[in-house]
């Protein structure tokens, strides 16, 4: 139900059972609920839902193969090329929005974390900002999937936030140098990146920037890179 709340059915509430369909007094089965919502969902939202399911699967190629069996009836085919999901057989105008931020970066990060509905993936070199950590923790308690990769060094060890309750790892880097990334992927739809580390110095002393981009193709590429840094297995 949480997925359909994101993609256009925000009034759906589980209250001892799924919402009644078509003014019926009969209980709704999961199968009928999913069928009803899929029939009513908009084309652009359905595309975003499918892409989210693919990226969050344990095996992207297997997920695409299974979906292609279903989509073949409509002469639609999916492929995965250059770390992006490619649609063949349909044309949907992509929704792309970009916002550059140079002050109040902490607030911008927290506002976007608060907007998350399903998942938050974070690769952050240094993470000492307790307010941002508290925002993540609230989302964790709401049931969102939150994963983090941070740089393994003395700054994070001594001054870093407590990530004990999170699905997180520390790494030195994959090429012999630093894990110097600074990005966050929200719901596989939005990416926050830029110079801004999630630290108190970055917020109170440094000249920093955050770029917020809403673009499924870009978000997919960042999600794939995150999974390279933090494999599921």
Short mmCIF file of C-alpha atoms in Angstrom, two decimals:
data_model
loop_
_atom_site.label_atom_id
_atom_site.label_comp_id
_atom_site.label_asym_id
_atom_site.label_seq_id
_atom_site.Cartn_x
_atom_site.Cartn_y
_atom_site.Cartn_z
CA UNK A 1 0.00 0.00 0.00
CA UNK A 2 2.85 2.41 0.78
CA UNK A 3 4.00 2.30 -2.86
CA UNK A 4 0.55 3.25 -4.16
CA UNK A 5 0.29 6.04 -1.58
CA UNK A 6 3.40 7.54 -3.18
CA UNK A 7 2.13 7.16 -6.72
CA UNK A 8 -1.26 8.78 -6.47
CA UNK A 9 -3.43 7.12 -3.80
CA UNK A 10 -2.38 8.99 -0.68
CA UNK A 11 -5.79 8.63 1.00
CA UNK A 12 -5.48 4.85 1.20
CA UNK A 13 -5.37 3.80 4.85
CA UNK A 14 -5.11 0.30 6.28
CA UNK A 15 -7.78 0.17 8.98
CA UNK A 16 -8.33 -3.49 9.75
CA UNK A 17 -8.28 -4.22 6.02
CA UNK A 18 -7.55 -2.80 2.59
CA UNK A 19 -9.78 0.01 1.22
CA UNK A 20 -13.14 -1.16 -0.15
CA UNK A 21 -13.36 -1.12 -3.93
CA UNK A 22 -16.15 0.34 -6.06
CA UNK A 23 -18.39 1.12 -3.07
CA UNK A 24 -18.46 -2.58 -2.16
CA UNK A 25 -18.95 -3.71 1.43
CA UNK A 26 -16.88 -6.83 0.80
CA UNK A 27 -13.31 -7.12 2.06
CA UNK A 28 -10.65 -6.40 -0.54
CA UNK A 29 -8.00 -8.99 -1.37
CA UNK A 30 -4.42 -7.94 -1.98
CA UNK A 31 -4.66 -9.16 -5.57
CA UNK A 32 -7.77 -7.14 -6.36
CA UNK A 33 -6.39 -4.08 -4.60
CA UNK A 34 -3.17 -4.15 -6.65
CA UNK A 35 -5.06 -4.73 -9.91
CA UNK A 36 -7.46 -1.84 -9.20
CA UNK A 37 -4.66 0.61 -8.37
CA UNK A 38 -2.53 -0.41 -11.36
CA UNK A 39 -5.47 0.18 -13.72
CA UNK A 40 -5.97 3.68 -12.29
CA UNK A 41 -2.37 4.83 -11.95
CA UNK A 42 -1.10 7.41 -14.46
CA UNK A 43 1.41 6.45 -17.16
CA UNK A 44 4.23 8.55 -15.73
CA UNK A 45 3.65 7.25 -12.21
CA UNK A 46 3.51 3.66 -13.45
CA UNK A 47 6.85 4.18 -15.20
CA UNK A 48 8.38 5.56 -11.98
CA UNK A 49 6.94 2.66 -9.97
CA UNK A 50 8.39 0.05 -12.33
CA UNK A 51 11.80 1.74 -12.31
CA UNK A 52 11.80 1.88 -8.53
CA UNK A 53 10.97 -1.84 -8.29
CA UNK A 54 13.82 -2.63 -10.69
CA UNK A 55 16.45 -0.57 -8.88
CA UNK A 56 15.47 -1.94 -5.48
CA UNK A 57 15.53 -5.56 -6.68
CA UNK A 58 18.42 -7.85 -5.71
CA UNK A 59 19.21 -8.51 -9.38
CA UNK A 60 18.44 -5.77 -11.90
CA UNK A 61 18.82 -7.98 -14.97
CA UNK A 62 16.52 -10.68 -13.60
CA UNK A 63 13.92 -8.06 -12.65
CA UNK A 64 14.01 -6.56 -16.15
CA UNK A 65 13.69 -10.00 -17.75
CA UNK A 66 10.58 -10.80 -15.67
CA UNK A 67 9.00 -7.43 -16.44
CA UNK A 68 9.72 -7.81 -20.15
CA UNK A 69 7.64 -10.99 -20.16
CA UNK A 70 4.68 -8.94 -18.92
CA UNK A 71 5.31 -5.85 -21.06
CA UNK A 72 5.76 -7.85 -24.27
CA UNK A 73 1.96 -7.93 -24.74
CA UNK A 74 2.06 -4.14 -25.19
CA UNK A 75 5.17 -4.18 -27.43
CA UNK A 76 7.18 -2.49 -24.68
CA UNK A 77 10.67 -3.60 -23.73
CA UNK A 78 13.10 -2.59 -21.00
CA UNK A 79 16.89 -2.76 -21.06
CA UNK A 80 19.72 -1.60 -18.82
CA UNK A 81 22.44 0.42 -20.53
CA UNK A 82 25.11 2.78 -19.18
CA UNK A 83 23.70 2.41 -15.65
CA UNK A 84 20.25 3.61 -16.77
CA UNK A 85 16.91 1.94 -17.49
CA UNK A 86 15.96 2.31 -21.16
CA UNK A 87 12.34 2.07 -22.38
CA UNK A 88 11.67 0.90 -25.92
CA UNK A 89 8.29 1.10 -27.63
CA UNK A 90 6.89 4.10 -25.74
CA UNK A 91 7.74 7.75 -25.36
CA UNK A 92 7.22 9.49 -22.02
CA UNK A 93 8.53 13.00 -21.52
CA UNK A 94 10.95 12.85 -18.59
CA UNK A 95 10.37 15.09 -15.60
CA UNK A 96 13.67 16.78 -14.78
CA UNK A 97 14.09 19.52 -12.21
CA UNK A 98 17.37 20.99 -10.91
CA UNK A 99 17.98 23.30 -7.97
CA UNK A 100 21.35 24.73 -6.91
CA UNK A 101 21.69 25.71 -3.24
CA UNK A 102 24.54 27.73 -1.70
CA UNK A 103 23.20 28.58 1.76
CA UNK A 104 20.95 26.93 4.35
CA UNK A 105 22.23 23.62 3.01
CA UNK A 106 21.34 21.76 6.21
CA UNK A 107 17.69 22.81 5.90
CA UNK A 108 17.58 21.80 2.24
CA UNK A 109 18.98 18.35 3.03
CA UNK A 110 16.58 17.82 5.93
CA UNK A 111 13.57 19.03 3.92
CA UNK A 112 14.36 16.51 1.19
CA UNK A 113 14.91 13.71 3.70
CA UNK A 114 11.53 14.54 5.22
CA UNK A 115 9.94 14.19 1.76
CA UNK A 116 11.18 10.60 1.31
CA UNK A 117 8.50 7.92 1.06
CA UNK A 118 10.30 4.62 0.44
CA UNK A 119 14.10 4.68 0.54
CA UNK A 120 17.17 6.82 1.24
CA UNK A 121 20.66 5.84 0.08
CA UNK A 122 23.55 7.91 1.42
CA UNK A 123 27.22 7.92 0.41
CA UNK A 124 28.89 10.60 2.52
CA UNK A 125 32.59 11.06 3.12
CA UNK A 126 32.13 12.75 6.50
CA UNK A 127 28.97 12.72 8.61
CA UNK A 128 28.97 14.61 11.92
CA UNK A 129 25.75 16.65 11.63
CA UNK A 130 23.40 15.45 14.37
CA UNK A 131 20.32 17.30 13.02
CA UNK A 132 20.56 15.48 9.69
CA UNK A 133 21.12 12.20 11.51
CA UNK A 134 17.98 12.82 13.58
CA UNK A 135 15.99 13.44 10.37
CA UNK A 136 17.21 10.10 9.01
CA UNK A 137 16.33 8.40 12.27
CA UNK A 138 12.76 9.67 12.12
CA UNK A 139 12.43 8.21 8.64
CA UNK A 140 13.97 4.95 9.83
CA UNK A 141 11.32 4.73 12.53
CA UNK A 142 8.63 5.32 9.89
CA UNK A 143 9.83 2.13 8.20
CA UNK A 144 11.78 3.50 5.24
CA UNK A 145 14.74 1.57 3.90
CA UNK A 146 17.84 3.62 4.75
CA UNK A 147 21.38 2.59 3.87
CA UNK A 148 24.62 4.50 4.35
CA UNK A 149 28.25 4.34 3.26
CA UNK A 150 30.73 6.64 5.00
CA UNK A 151 34.49 7.08 4.87
CA UNK A 152 36.46 5.02 7.38
CA UNK A 153 38.76 7.49 9.12
CA UNK A 154 39.48 9.22 12.42
CA UNK A 155 37.06 12.12 11.86
CA UNK A 156 34.03 9.87 11.55
CA UNK A 157 35.37 7.55 14.26
CA UNK A 158 35.79 10.35 16.83
CA UNK A 159 33.26 13.00 15.76
CA UNK A 160 30.85 11.08 13.53
CA UNK A 161 27.19 10.51 14.36
CA UNK A 162 26.07 7.22 15.88
CA UNK A 163 24.86 4.97 13.05
CA UNK A 164 24.43 1.85 15.20
CA UNK A 165 20.73 1.53 14.38
CA UNK A 166 21.25 1.98 10.64
CA UNK A 167 22.21 -0.36 7.83
CA UNK A 168 25.61 1.25 7.29
CA UNK A 169 29.20 0.43 6.44
CA UNK A 170 32.52 2.26 6.57
CA UNK A 171 34.98 1.88 3.70
CA UNK A 172 38.34 3.40 2.87
CA UNK A 173 37.70 3.51 -0.86
CA UNK A 174 37.64 1.14 -3.81
CA UNK A 175 40.59 2.53 -5.81
CA UNK A 176 43.24 2.97 -3.11
CA UNK A 177 42.18 6.48 -2.11
CA UNK A 178 39.30 8.10 -0.21
CA UNK A 179 35.61 7.24 -0.36
CA UNK A 180 35.04 10.90 -1.19
CA UNK A 181 31.43 10.75 -2.44
CA UNK A 182 28.79 13.15 -1.19
CA UNK A 183 25.40 12.07 -2.51
CA UNK A 184 21.98 10.97 -1.34
CA UNK A 185 19.36 9.17 -3.46
CA UNK A 186 15.73 9.55 -2.37
CA UNK A 187 13.05 7.12 -3.60
CA UNK A 188 15.22 6.51 -6.71
CA UNK A 189 13.76 9.76 -8.07
CA UNK A 190 15.86 12.52 -6.56
CA UNK A 191 19.60 13.03 -5.97
CA UNK A 192 21.31 15.45 -3.59
CA UNK A 193 25.00 15.96 -4.38
CA UNK A 194 27.67 18.67 -4.41
CA UNK A 195 30.57 19.74 -2.19
CA UNK A 196 28.53 19.64 1.02
CA UNK A 197 29.55 16.98 3.56
CA UNK A 198 27.02 16.37 6.30
CA UNK A 199 29.21 18.00 8.96
CA UNK A 200 28.90 20.89 11.37
CA UNK A 201 31.85 22.71 9.77
CA UNK A 202 30.31 22.42 6.31
CA UNK A 203 27.15 24.05 7.63
CA UNK A 204 28.60 26.75 9.89
CA UNK A 205 32.02 27.66 8.41
CA UNK A 206 32.57 26.55 4.83
CA UNK A 207 31.43 27.83 1.45
CA UNK A 208 29.50 24.84 0.14
CA UNK A 209 26.92 23.86 -2.46
CA UNK A 210 24.16 21.29 -2.84
CA UNK A 211 22.60 20.33 -6.17
CA UNK A 212 19.14 18.75 -6.00
CA UNK A 213 18.15 17.00 -9.22
CA UNK A 214 14.85 15.21 -9.80
CA UNK A 215 15.49 12.85 -12.69
CA UNK A 216 14.84 9.11 -12.75
CA UNK A 217 17.69 8.31 -15.14
CA UNK A 218 20.25 10.22 -13.05
CA UNK A 219 18.89 8.76 -9.82
CA UNK A 220 19.23 5.25 -11.25
CA UNK A 221 22.90 5.86 -12.08
CA UNK A 222 23.60 7.04 -8.53
CA UNK A 223 21.67 4.06 -7.10
CA UNK A 224 23.79 1.68 -9.17
CA UNK A 225 26.98 3.38 -7.99
CA UNK A 226 25.78 3.16 -4.39
CA UNK A 227 25.17 -0.58 -4.84
CA UNK A 228 28.71 -0.92 -6.19
CA UNK A 229 30.02 0.65 -2.98
CA UNK A 230 27.67 -1.36 -0.77
CA UNK A 231 26.68 -4.65 -2.41
CA UNK A 232 23.61 -6.47 -1.14
CA UNK A 233 25.68 -9.65 -0.82
#
